[in-house]
Structure formats: C-alpha cells, structure tokens
Amino acid sequence: MTSNLTGTTALVTGASSGIGAATARQLAALGASVALVARRRDRLEALAAEIEQAGGTALVIEADITHRAQAQAAVDQTVERFGQLDILVNNAGLMLLGPVVGADPEDWERMIAVNIQGLLHTTHAALPHLLKAAEDSPRRVADIVNISSIAGRVAWNGYGVYNLTKFGVNGFTESLRQEVTQRHVRVGVLEPGGVDTELGSHNTAEVRGEMIDPFYEQTEVLAPEDIADGVGYMVTRPRHASIGELWIMPTDQA
Ligand code: NDP
C-alpha cells in the first residue's frame, strides 16, 4: 500500500507516551519510517513492536534531548539508519504548574530545558537534513511541527513559566518559518487544548487537585489521536501549502 508519506522519514520527540506516541503511530500508518525518541526505552520498544506489527517501520532511540549531544546523536542515528530526514515533530514537553511566588526554580529549569532547549537542540541538529530533503528528495519539501499549546496563545494565573516556554515556542516557530520557508522547509506550530495524557501527572498532589483534576473531570478532553490527526494533516499538504498554525481544542473547553 502506498500513502502520502511513503519513502519519508520522521523523527518524533517524546514518543514514549501521549501525543508523541499517537503521532508516531499516525505517521507510520501514513507510510513514514519513524524514529521514536524519549528517555523511557521500554515504552519506545513496545511502541516500535506495535508499529512493526502493523506493517510500519520504527527505530528506537533512547535520548534525553535536554543534552545537546544526545539530541544531535538522535538525529544522526535516524539519518544513518534511514538515509534522510523529512519530518521533525518537536513534541517532548513538561508542564509544572503553580504560583511563581515560592516556586522551586528547579521546576522552571526542567521546563525550560525540555520545552525550549530540547526543541532548539533537535531543530538545530535536524535542519541541515531537512533542508537537504527539501532540495533533493522526491517529495521536495520537509516539515517541522512544533507542539506548543493553547498556553502559547493565552496566559493564565499559575501557568507562568509553562506559558513562557510555549509563547517562546510560538515566536521561534514563526521566525524560523520565515527563514526557511522559501527553501521549502515548512515550519508550523500545533496548539492543543486539553488532551488526555500523562502531562499533568508530574505535578504535586496539591496542584493536581486544585488546577488539573477539576478541569479533566468537567471537560470532555481531546484524545492524543486528535492531535496526531492534526500533525498528519500538516505534513500531508501539497508542497505549495504550509500550515503555520493549527489550534485544536476540546469543543467543551471555553
Ligand atoms: P506526556 O507527559 O504524555 O508526554 C511527554 C513526552 O515528553 C514523554 O514521551 C516524555 O518521555 C517526553 N520527554 C520529557 N522529557 C524529555 C526529555 N528530557 N528528553 C526526551 N523526551 C522527553 O504529555 P503529552 O503527550 O501531553 O505532551 C506532549 C506535548 O504536548 C508537550 O509538549 C505538551 O506541552 C504538549 N501539550 C499537551 C497538552 C495536554 O493537555 N496534554 C495540551 C497542550 C500541549 P520520557 O519521559 O520517556 O522521556
């Protein structure tokens, strides 16, 4: 069976759970060979087995993308194995909520390290390959999809540094889009509202009880597959059409 992404290679960060895992499944189903990048190898191996069982191709890469050398090695291994890189999905992320007053600055550093620095490391390592794919692959276009958030559009009390990272991702995405779009690397941001994943689970019981659980109890949130569909849409547009921003919300979320 041929499909839109047959013959392409995609790298998905944060592929061990939630949106990243669903996106990897979706891109594999569309025909891409997929490099699965995250720290939890056992999760990645289980997903790779599932993808291969369904007839797809996956490569497990255990990496902490907050380390520049590991992000670079993840890209290098992908290109070594598949010969090219056509699609980068910068999805790995961390959301630690709570007031700025009295916060543990280490929480801020962890969020900035993954949501901003990790995204920069993988993007920097991937760009030469994406530019090459845009020039000489049969598809002659390449893609970066950055998973931002509604928190990259709207600020809320208690979301301070998470807001900072996601607003930053939006600004960086648009700047990079302008830099490379005429070389046919499409750069876009996807901003989900609430999605049913492990994202909230890293918070304290107090934050979960006050800021996260009530929202999930009252809202019919999105499934990770809803976001994966959006990524699939963005990377399967015809070469002349680029989705710069896609904002996907639960219908129930005002
Ligand atoms: P999950 O917690 O399920 O997934 C986060 C992923 O990031 C995991 O696969 C984790 O893998 C990976 N990750 C975290 N740190 C690192 C690291 N240092 N190096 C490599 N990988 C890392 O949450 P989601 O699926 O929800 O999150 C995916 C993205 O979606 C995030 O950017 C998040 O901000 C964004 N988002 C989510 C929303 C939601 O409601 N869920 C709403 C809006 C945006 P591992 O621990 O194995 O390394």
CSV table of C-alpha atoms and ligand atoms in Angstrom, one decimal:
chain,number,residue,atom,x,y,z
A,1,MET,CA,0.0,0.0,0.0
A,2,THR,CA,1.3,3.5,-0.8
A,3,SER,CA,0.3,6.6,1.0
A,4,ASN,CA,1.3,10.2,1.3
A,5,LEU,CA,4.4,9.7,3.4
A,6,THR,CA,5.8,6.5,1.8
A,7,GLY,CA,9.5,6.9,1.4
A,8,THR,CA,9.9,9.6,4.0
A,9,THR,CA,11.5,9.6,7.5
A,10,ALA,CA,10.1,11.3,10.6
A,11,LEU,CA,11.6,11.9,14.0
A,12,VAL,CA,9.2,12.3,16.9
A,13,THR,CA,10.5,13.5,20.3
A,14,GLY,CA,8.5,12.4,23.4
A,15,ALA,CA,7.3,9.3,21.5
A,16,SER,CA,7.1,7.2,24.7
A,17,SER,CA,3.6,8.4,25.7
A,18,GLY,CA,0.6,10.6,24.9
A,19,ILE,CA,0.6,12.9,21.9
A,20,GLY,CA,4.1,11.8,20.7
A,21,ALA,CA,3.2,8.1,20.7
A,22,ALA,CA,-0.1,8.7,18.9
A,23,THR,CA,1.8,10.9,16.3
A,24,ALA,CA,4.4,8.2,15.7
A,25,ARG,CA,1.6,5.7,15.1
A,26,GLN,CA,-0.1,8.1,12.7
A,27,LEU,CA,3.0,9.0,10.7
A,28,ALA,CA,3.9,5.3,10.4
A,29,ALA,CA,0.4,4.5,9.2
A,30,LEU,CA,0.8,7.2,6.6
A,31,GLY,CA,3.9,5.4,5.4
A,32,ALA,CA,6.8,7.2,7.1
A,33,SER,CA,9.7,5.4,8.8
A,34,VAL,CA,9.6,6.8,12.3
A,35,ALA,CA,12.4,7.4,14.8
A,36,LEU,CA,11.0,7.2,18.3
A,37,VAL,CA,12.9,9.5,20.7
A,38,ALA,CA,12.4,9.7,24.5
A,39,ARG,CA,14.1,8.5,27.7
A,40,ARG,CA,11.9,5.5,28.6
A,41,ARG,CA,13.3,2.8,26.3
A,42,ASP,CA,10.8,0.1,27.4
A,43,ARG,CA,7.9,2.3,26.3
A,44,LEU,CA,9.6,3.0,23.0
A,45,GLU,CA,10.3,-0.6,22.4
A,46,ALA,CA,6.7,-1.6,23.0
A,47,LEU,CA,5.5,1.1,20.6
A,48,ALA,CA,8.1,0.1,17.9
A,49,ALA,CA,6.9,-3.5,18.2
A,50,GLU,CA,3.3,-2.3,17.7
A,51,ILE,CA,4.2,-0.2,14.7
A,52,GLU,CA,6.2,-3.0,13.1
A,53,GLN,CA,3.3,-5.5,13.8
A,54,ALA,CA,1.0,-3.1,11.8
A,55,GLY,CA,3.5,-3.2,8.9
A,56,GLY,CA,5.3,0.0,9.7
A,57,THR,CA,9.0,0.8,10.3
A,58,ALA,CA,10.3,2.2,13.6
A,59,LEU,CA,13.7,2.9,15.2
A,60,VAL,CA,14.0,3.2,19.0
A,61,ILE,CA,16.3,6.0,20.2
A,62,GLU,CA,16.8,6.4,23.9
A,63,ALA,CA,17.8,10.1,24.4
A,64,ASP,CA,17.4,13.0,26.8
A,65,ILE,CA,17.0,15.9,24.4
A,66,THR,CA,17.9,18.4,27.0
A,67,HIS,CA,21.5,17.3,26.4
A,68,ARG,CA,22.6,18.8,23.1
A,69,ALA,CA,24.9,15.8,22.3
A,70,GLN,CA,22.1,13.4,22.8
A,71,ALA,CA,19.7,15.4,20.6
A,72,GLN,CA,22.4,15.5,17.9
A,73,ALA,CA,23.0,11.8,18.2
A,74,ALA,CA,19.3,11.0,17.9
A,75,VAL,CA,19.2,12.9,14.6
A,76,ASP,CA,22.5,11.3,13.4
A,77,GLN,CA,21.2,7.8,14.2
A,78,THR,CA,18.0,8.4,12.3
A,79,VAL,CA,19.8,9.6,9.2
A,80,GLU,CA,22.3,6.8,9.5
A,81,ARG,CA,19.6,4.2,9.6
A,82,PHE,CA,17.1,5.7,7.1
A,83,GLY,CA,19.4,7.9,4.9
A,84,GLN,CA,17.4,11.1,5.2
A,85,LEU,CA,15.1,13.1,7.5
A,86,ASP,CA,11.9,14.7,6.1
A,87,ILE,CA,9.8,15.4,9.1
A,88,LEU,CA,10.7,16.6,12.7
A,89,VAL,CA,7.9,16.7,15.3
A,90,ASN,CA,9.2,18.6,18.4
A,91,ASN,CA,6.7,17.2,20.9
A,92,ALA,CA,8.6,16.3,24.1
A,93,GLY,CA,7.4,18.6,26.9
A,94,LEU,CA,6.8,19.1,30.6
A,95,MET,CA,4.2,21.2,32.4
A,96,LEU,CA,4.8,22.0,36.1
A,97,LEU,CA,2.2,24.5,37.3
A,98,GLY,CA,1.8,26.6,40.4
A,99,PRO,CA,2.4,30.1,41.6
A,100,VAL,CA,5.6,32.0,40.8
A,101,VAL,CA,5.8,33.2,44.4
A,102,GLY,CA,7.6,30.5,46.4
A,103,ALA,CA,8.1,28.2,43.4
A,104,ASP,CA,11.0,25.8,43.2
A,105,PRO,CA,13.3,27.3,40.4
A,106,GLU,CA,14.4,23.8,39.6
A,107,ASP,CA,10.9,23.1,38.2
A,108,TRP,CA,11.4,26.2,35.9
A,109,GLU,CA,14.8,25.0,34.8
A,110,ARG,CA,13.4,21.5,34.0
A,111,MET,CA,10.6,23.0,31.9
A,112,ILE,CA,12.9,25.4,30.1
A,113,ALA,CA,15.4,22.6,29.4
A,114,VAL,CA,12.8,20.3,27.7
A,115,ASN,CA,10.3,22.7,26.2
A,116,ILE,CA,12.8,25.3,24.9
A,117,GLN,CA,16.4,24.0,24.9
A,118,GLY,CA,15.4,20.4,23.9
A,119,LEU,CA,13.4,21.8,21.0
A,120,LEU,CA,16.3,24.0,19.9
A,121,HIS,CA,18.8,21.2,20.1
A,122,THR,CA,16.7,18.8,17.9
A,123,THR,CA,15.8,21.6,15.5
A,124,HIS,CA,19.4,22.7,15.1
A,125,ALA,CA,20.6,19.1,14.5
A,126,ALA,CA,17.8,18.3,12.1
A,127,LEU,CA,17.8,21.5,9.9
A,128,PRO,CA,20.7,20.6,7.6
A,129,HIS,CA,19.0,17.2,6.8
A,130,LEU,CA,15.5,18.8,6.4
A,131,LEU,CA,17.0,21.4,4.0
A,132,LYS,CA,18.6,18.7,2.0
A,133,ALA,CA,15.4,16.6,1.9
A,134,ALA,CA,13.5,19.7,0.7
A,135,GLU,CA,16.1,20.1,-2.1
A,136,ASP,CA,16.6,16.6,-3.4
A,137,SER,CA,14.1,14.2,-2.0
A,138,PRO,CA,11.3,13.0,-4.4
A,139,ARG,CA,8.8,15.0,-2.2
A,140,ARG,CA,11.0,18.1,-2.3
A,141,VAL,CA,9.5,19.5,0.9
A,142,ALA,CA,10.3,19.0,4.5
A,143,ASP,CA,8.4,19.7,7.8
A,144,ILE,CA,8.9,20.8,11.3
A,145,VAL,CA,5.9,20.6,13.6
A,146,ASN,CA,6.3,22.1,17.0
A,147,ILE,CA,3.8,21.0,19.6
A,148,SER,CA,3.0,24.2,21.5
A,149,SER,CA,-0.2,24.7,23.5
A,150,ILE,CA,-3.2,26.9,24.0
A,151,ALA,CA,-0.8,28.1,26.7
A,152,GLY,CA,1.3,29.5,23.9
A,153,ARG,CA,-1.6,31.8,23.0
A,154,VAL,CA,-3.3,32.6,26.3
A,155,ALA,CA,-1.7,33.2,29.8
A,156,TRP,CA,-3.3,32.0,33.0
A,157,ASN,CA,-2.6,32.6,36.7
A,158,GLY,CA,-0.4,29.6,37.8
A,159,TYR,CA,0.9,28.7,34.4
A,160,GLY,CA,3.7,31.3,34.4
A,161,VAL,CA,6.8,29.5,33.2
A,162,TYR,CA,4.9,26.9,31.2
A,163,ASN,CA,3.3,30.0,29.4
A,164,LEU,CA,6.7,31.4,29.0
A,165,THR,CA,8.1,28.3,27.2
A,166,LYS,CA,5.1,27.9,24.9
A,167,PHE,CA,4.8,31.6,24.0
A,168,GLY,CA,8.5,31.2,23.2
A,169,VAL,CA,8.0,28.2,21.0
A,170,ASN,CA,5.3,30.1,19.0
A,171,GLY,CA,7.6,33.1,18.4
A,172,PHE,CA,10.6,30.9,17.5
A,173,THR,CA,8.4,28.8,15.1
A,174,GLU,CA,7.2,31.8,13.1
A,175,SER,CA,10.7,33.3,13.0
A,176,LEU,CA,12.2,30.0,11.7
A,177,ARG,CA,9.3,29.7,9.2
A,178,GLN,CA,10.2,33.0,7.6
A,179,GLU,CA,13.8,31.9,7.5
A,180,VAL,CA,13.5,28.6,5.7
A,181,THR,CA,10.0,28.5,4.0
A,182,GLN,CA,11.4,29.6,0.7
A,183,ARG,CA,13.8,26.7,0.8
A,184,HIS,CA,10.7,24.5,1.2
A,185,VAL,CA,11.1,23.6,4.9
A,186,ARG,CA,7.6,24.2,6.3
A,187,VAL,CA,7.6,25.2,9.9
A,188,GLY,CA,4.4,25.2,11.9
A,189,VAL,CA,3.0,25.2,15.4
A,190,LEU,CA,0.2,23.0,16.7
A,191,GLU,CA,-1.5,24.3,19.8
A,192,PRO,CA,-3.7,21.7,21.6
A,193,GLY,CA,-6.1,22.5,24.4
A,194,GLY,CA,-6.7,19.8,27.0
A,195,VAL,CA,-5.6,16.3,26.0
A,196,ASP,CA,-5.8,13.0,27.9
A,197,THR,CA,-2.1,12.2,28.6
A,198,GLU,CA,0.4,11.9,31.4
A,199,LEU,CA,1.3,15.6,31.2
A,200,GLY,CA,-0.4,16.6,34.4
A,201,SER,CA,0.9,13.7,36.4
A,202,HIS,CA,4.3,15.2,37.2
A,203,ASN,CA,2.7,17.9,39.3
A,204,THR,CA,2.3,17.9,43.1
A,205,ALA,CA,-0.9,16.4,44.6
A,206,GLU,CA,-1.9,19.9,45.6
A,207,VAL,CA,-1.6,21.4,42.1
A,208,ARG,CA,-3.3,18.4,40.5
A,209,GLY,CA,-6.2,18.7,43.0
A,210,GLU,CA,-6.6,22.4,42.5
A,211,MET,CA,-5.7,23.1,38.9
A,212,ILE,CA,-5.7,19.9,36.9
A,213,ASP,CA,-8.1,17.2,38.1
A,214,PRO,CA,-11.2,19.5,38.2
A,215,PHE,CA,-10.7,20.6,34.6
A,216,TYR,CA,-10.4,17.0,33.4
A,217,GLU,CA,-13.4,15.9,35.4
A,218,GLN,CA,-15.6,18.6,33.9
A,219,THR,CA,-14.3,18.6,30.3
A,220,GLU,CA,-14.6,16.0,27.5
A,221,VAL,CA,-10.9,16.5,26.6
A,222,LEU,CA,-9.2,15.5,23.4
A,223,ALA,CA,-7.5,12.1,22.8
A,224,PRO,CA,-3.9,12.1,21.7
A,225,GLU,CA,-5.1,10.8,18.3
A,226,ASP,CA,-6.9,14.1,17.7
A,227,ILE,CA,-3.6,15.9,17.8
A,228,ALA,CA,-1.9,13.2,15.8
A,229,ASP,CA,-4.5,13.7,13.1
A,230,GLY,CA,-3.6,17.4,13.1
A,231,VAL,CA,0.1,16.6,12.7
A,232,GLY,CA,-0.8,14.2,9.9
A,233,TYR,CA,-2.8,16.9,8.2
A,234,MET,CA,0.0,19.5,8.4
A,235,VAL,CA,2.6,17.2,6.9
A,236,THR,CA,0.5,15.9,4.1
A,237,ARG,CA,-0.4,19.2,2.5
A,238,PRO,CA,0.7,19.7,-1.1
A,239,ARG,CA,4.1,21.2,-1.5
A,240,HIS,CA,2.9,24.7,-2.1
A,241,ALA,CA,0.7,24.9,1.0
A,242,SER,CA,2.1,25.4,4.5
A,243,ILE,CA,0.2,25.3,7.8
A,244,GLY,CA,1.8,27.9,10.0
A,245,GLU,CA,-0.5,27.4,13.0
A,246,LEU,CA,-3.1,24.8,13.9
A,247,TRP,CA,-5.1,25.3,17.1
A,248,ILE,CA,-7.1,22.2,18.2
A,249,MET,CA,-9.4,22.5,21.2
A,250,PRO,CA,-11.9,20.2,23.0
A,251,THR,CA,-15.3,21.5,22.0
A,252,ASP,CA,-16.1,21.7,25.7
A,253,GLN,CA,-13.2,23.9,26.6
A,254,ALA,CA,-14.2,27.6,26.5
B,1,NDP,P1,3.2,13.2,28.2
B,1,NDP,O1,3.7,13.5,29.6
B,1,NDP,O2,2.4,12.0,28.0
B,1,NDP,O3,4.4,13.1,27.2
B,1,NDP,C1,5.6,13.9,27.3
B,1,NDP,C2,6.7,13.2,26.5
B,1,NDP,O4,7.9,14.0,26.5
B,1,NDP,C3,7.0,11.8,27.0
B,1,NDP,O5,7.1,10.9,25.9
B,1,NDP,C4,8.4,12.0,27.7
B,1,NDP,O6,9.2,10.8,27.5
B,1,NDP,C5,9.0,13.1,26.8
B,1,NDP,N1,10.1,13.8,27.4
B,1,NDP,C6,10.0,14.5,28.6
B,1,NDP,N2,11.3,15.0,28.9
B,1,NDP,C7,12.1,14.5,27.9
B,1,NDP,C8,13.5,14.6,27.7
B,1,NDP,N3,14.3,15.3,28.5
B,1,NDP,N4,14.0,14.0,26.6
B,1,NDP,C9,13.2,13.3,25.7
B,1,NDP,N5,11.9,13.2,25.9
B,1,NDP,C10,11.3,13.8,27.0
B,1,NDP,O7,2.4,14.5,27.7
B,1,NDP,P2,1.8,15.0,26.3
B,1,NDP,O8,1.7,13.9,25.4
B,1,NDP,O9,0.5,15.7,26.7
B,1,NDP,O10,2.8,16.1,25.9
B,1,NDP,C11,3.3,16.2,24.6
B,1,NDP,C12,3.4,17.7,24.2
B,1,NDP,O11,2.1,18.2,24.1
B,1,NDP,C13,4.1,18.6,25.3
B,1,NDP,O12,5.0,19.5,24.6
B,1,NDP,C14,3.0,19.3,26.0
B,1,NDP,O13,3.4,20.6,26.5
B,1,NDP,C15,2.0,19.5,24.8
B,1,NDP,N6,0.6,19.8,25.2
B,1,NDP,C16,-0.1,18.9,25.9
B,1,NDP,C17,-1.4,19.2,26.3
B,1,NDP,C18,-2.2,18.2,27.1
B,1,NDP,O14,-3.3,18.7,27.6
B,1,NDP,N7,-1.8,17.0,27.4
B,1,NDP,C19,-2.1,20.4,25.9
B,1,NDP,C20,-1.2,21.3,25.1
B,1,NDP,C21,0.1,21.0,24.8
B,1,NDP,P3,10.2,10.2,28.6
B,1,NDP,O15,9.7,10.6,30.0
B,1,NDP,O16,10.2,8.8,28.3
B,1,NDP,O17,11.5,10.9,28.3
